[in-house]
Structures are given as C-alpha cells and as structure tokens.
C-alpha cells in the first residue's frame, strides 16, 4: 500500500490506466476485502444500483466498508492521495454523479446496516446504508416509528442530510430535526460525533448541509409511538385537476390545521391514464377525518384509503418503470390565483410538447403542503441550516422521466424552463419562497445558496473549522455544495 502513497501525481494518473485501477483497488482491498474493480464479479450490478440510470457510472473501484474504522482508513488513503470519490447511501437521487463517479472511487455505504434501539432513551441508531423500509420495519417490533422518508426504498443518509420531509413532519419537524447524534468521518480520517452539546456547529450544519463536511456513518434519531393510520390514495380524472387544487388551497387555508393530517398531490399532464393522485394520511385510526373535508365534494375514480399500518400505507406508493429521471424543485406560499396559473401552464406550456415527444416522456408535478408548525417543530429541536420561513408554504416538484441518454439535455432543459415559468408567476404575485427542497432538486439548482446569506456564511465557517475546505471540496464533487 505504501507504493500507492508516493505522490498525488501517481494517484491521479492511476485513473487513466487499467493497471492503475488494479493498484488502486488492491490498496483499498487491503483495508476492505469487499472492494471490487471493473473486472470483478458484481461490479456491473453495484455500479448501476442507483435508482435512475442518469446516476449510473463507471468507478475505478467500489469500496464497501462495514465499520467506521475501515471507512476512516479508506477516507485517509483517498484524501492523502488526492483521489476523487463519491458517497452512496441508497442511491435514490437521480443527479448525474451525485452518488456515483466515473474513474474515481465509489464508497458504497450499504454494509452500514445496523439498527440498534435504545428502549430507555427511545432513540435508535441506524447505519447510513439502510433504507427507510428497514428502519420502519425494524422499529415496528418496539411499537415505535421515526421521522423519515415517504418512499420506502429511499436511503437513510441522503434523505437526512438533505433535510427529509415526512408524513410526521407537522408534528415533529423534518428528519434532520430529529437527529440526536451524528457519527462522522472528517476529511482527515478522524471519527467523531456531533451533538447539540459536542461539536454543536457541525451538528447544526449537518442538518441540511449534505456531504460537505465528511461521511456520516451512523445516525442516532428520536422515535415516536407507532400509529395505526387512516390513509391511502384517492384518484381523480385529469379534468378535475383545477378542482383538486381548489380543495388543496382550502385544506391549506384552514386555521389551526390538524398536524396529524398530511397529503401530497401528484398530477401527470402527459398521461391521462394516471390522472390526479392525492396521497392522504391521518396519523390516527379515524376514517375520513375533518381535515380532508374539502376533498369530500369531489368524486373519485378510485380510492384505496382505509385504516392500516403506517408501513402498509406507504407501501401503496408506486413509481413508474422508466429508466431515466430528473427532478426540479421550487417553493411558494399558497395562492388560489397561482394554483390556477400553474394549472393553465400544465395545459398550454410548449415545454409539455417537447417532453411528450421523448420516448416514454412522462412528467409528474407534485404539490407538498408545508405548515408553519413544521418549521416551529424544527426550531424547537435546535434549528437547522435550511433558513426556512415560519409560514405555510408549498414545496413543488417536477419529476420528469424518459428512456434514452441522448435525450438527457432536452428533458433537463425543458423541465427547468417550465419550473422557471412557475417561479416567475410566483414572484409576480409575491408568493415566491427562496427555499429549495434538496431532496427534490435538480443537479444544477443552487440549493444551499437559497438557505440565506447568514446560513451560508455559517456553513462556510464550519467547513473551514472541520477541515473540509480545499481537499474535500476538490475530491467529493458530487451532490449539492456550499457556495465558496
């Protein structure tokens, strides 16, 4: 292994030659026997494990450490030799090279899969490689649950570090707000913890700061009583979309909104067979709660709502079988006029014709209601780096899917153009909200720059304090970055 440490020049040049790749993987295999290279069995499956094909890549080596000691050694070797690398938890983010890499090293966290429940403290320590289904099912035996992802296959690490919206958020805040402790490998290879009392600035920064400060190995998080819920999906016809948005605005405008009620609206303007889906959940076993009364006047095409377990309710979410995806996010305060404008754009905007011309071109627009109580819940738990305004708001996401890599640029630009038109409409009505939800954002959106100047400066100071400036920024190129 010493021969690999001779110079940065040698390490960088190793990417270009197959012999260099072999040497790199051999050195990493001395630390982690599970490391594999392009010629090893299982390489193709691991390099294309990311959910969207837009995030597939060809790393020179894939390393899969199973404990913090090995991970620390891997980070030390890569940083000392200026070797570029990427970090993957569940790999659900579709951003190209956000959680994968060409030529460099992919650190696959999937073997960090422990789940340890502390019954006395009512917290659980979870490995960064777990999926949310693992967490929920692991906690069910204790009749507890956690503030986590709404899609069961999403990875723990990326969702929490990007903030993490949950069906429990109106009660307890975002997933990042419910962290008790981060166990993190710093850029110098040191293993440390960050809590509200120990390394408090780092603790704050990791709540929305993504992969800018090191690699989180485990998260210790609060748990809550496991609810039996009423929920499911109500489906409406495409022509009912304006009426659904009217009901949605009424739902958002109710004074003293019930924090046990949550929903998400999804419409597919390019696919009439899908229609308009409203995912509803009420965190009590009460059918048709008053919180959803605005929707009762609308007739449904189908209705799966019922009293069921929390995990069963989330298992009903279905993702289309399309290989390539891109997401775009924006935010605004609730407005009946703005919702009407968006409804019109989804019929008349020329970008829709562009997207529909792509092979399997599909667009889904999602409306996610965010309450001021969610923001207050986060503040009461020590705050986060997001810079959220304590007002009711809507986080909107545009999900676009298509078939072929040759259409990547077209899909990205058309969806981005449609997003900007929605933002322009929100600004014109003075409803625009600066915040961009990282977990739904596209790769070229300035997510962290929208946290506000004060928070960005504080994040920059934390990067300098914990040694992540310079080398870490150069070597970990993927993901959303703190502006320099």
XYZ file of N, CA, C and O in Angstrom, residues 8 75-85 186-189 211-213 463 466-477 481:
132
model
N 0.687 12.500 -5.320
C -0.632 12.819 -5.842
C -0.668 12.583 -7.343
O -1.684 12.175 -7.901
N -11.035 6.772 3.808
C -11.019 8.226 3.617
C -9.596 8.763 3.719
O -9.170 9.583 2.906
N -8.845 8.279 4.693
C -7.467 8.731 4.852
C -6.625 8.459 3.617
O -5.864 9.319 3.159
N -6.763 7.253 3.056
C -5.997 6.894 1.857
C -6.386 7.774 0.671
O -5.521 8.295 -0.053
N -7.689 7.956 0.465
C -8.146 8.732 -0.685
C -7.754 10.202 -0.584
O -7.305 10.803 -1.560
N -7.903 10.781 0.602
C -7.564 12.188 0.780
C -6.061 12.405 0.669
O -5.599 13.356 0.020
N -5.277 11.521 1.273
C -3.819 11.678 1.230
C -3.296 11.627 -0.196
O -2.311 12.281 -0.543
N -3.979 10.850 -1.058
C -3.534 10.692 -2.440
C -4.321 11.522 -3.439
O -4.155 11.362 -4.643
N -5.194 12.428 -2.938
C -5.980 13.300 -3.821
C -6.761 12.488 -4.852
O -6.805 12.818 -6.042
N -7.418 11.429 -4.409
C -8.215 10.577 -5.287
C -9.677 10.970 -5.162
O -10.234 10.994 -4.065
N -10.298 11.281 -6.263
C -11.693 11.697 -6.239
C -12.603 10.522 -5.893
O -12.349 9.386 -6.298
N -13.695 10.842 -5.171
C -14.609 9.772 -4.789
C -16.024 10.305 -4.620
O -16.252 11.516 -4.539
N -14.400 12.708 9.491
C -13.995 14.012 8.977
C -12.993 13.858 7.836
O -12.436 12.772 7.629
N -12.716 14.921 7.085
C -11.796 14.829 5.948
C -10.398 14.324 6.307
O -9.714 13.752 5.446
N -9.958 14.492 7.533
C -8.634 13.985 7.912
C -8.672 12.529 8.370
O -7.669 11.999 8.838
N -9.841 11.889 8.237
C -9.979 10.486 8.613
C -10.366 10.267 10.062
O -10.567 9.124 10.487
N -23.225 16.495 1.889
C -21.977 15.743 2.074
C -20.750 16.652 2.133
O -19.647 16.238 1.784
N -20.932 17.890 2.596
C -19.860 18.874 2.549
C -18.877 18.809 3.708
O -17.889 19.549 3.714
N -19.113 17.961 4.708
C -18.329 18.027 5.939
C -17.644 16.723 6.315
O -16.865 16.690 7.266
N -17.172 24.535 7.520
C -16.298 23.822 6.583
C -14.835 24.107 6.909
O -14.002 23.195 6.965
N -13.682 22.408 10.342
C -13.528 20.956 10.390
C -12.725 20.396 9.215
O -12.764 19.208 8.933
N -12.002 21.272 8.537
C -11.033 20.815 7.548
C -11.621 20.343 6.240
O -10.962 19.616 5.491
N -12.869 20.748 5.939
C -13.476 20.285 4.696
C -13.229 21.232 3.523
O -13.620 20.933 2.406
N -12.592 22.392 3.788
C -12.298 23.277 2.678
C -11.082 22.744 1.926
O -10.264 22.012 2.465
N -10.969 23.102 0.679
C -9.808 22.655 -0.094
C -9.955 21.223 -0.548
O -10.692 20.926 -1.481
N -9.313 20.310 0.136
C -9.209 18.941 -0.348
C -10.562 18.263 -0.487
O -10.848 17.607 -1.485
N -11.438 18.406 0.504
C -12.734 17.719 0.435
C -13.576 18.259 -0.720
O -14.204 17.501 -1.451
N -13.568 19.560 -0.884
C -14.316 20.158 -1.979
C -13.803 19.717 -3.335
O -14.570 19.582 -4.290
N -12.490 19.506 -3.436
C -11.921 19.051 -4.711
C -12.230 17.592 -4.989
O -12.440 17.197 -6.133
N -12.232 16.782 -3.959
C -12.314 15.330 -4.164
C -13.736 14.804 -4.207
O -14.003 13.801 -4.867
N -14.660 15.436 -3.467
C -16.047 14.995 -3.448
C -16.861 15.992 -4.280
O -17.403 16.966 -3.768
N -16.893 15.765 -5.573
C -17.505 16.733 -6.481
C -19.005 16.624 -6.590
O -19.682 17.571 -6.966
N -23.398 21.650 -3.108
C -22.246 22.217 -2.436
C -22.550 23.574 -1.790
O -23.362 24.350 -2.291
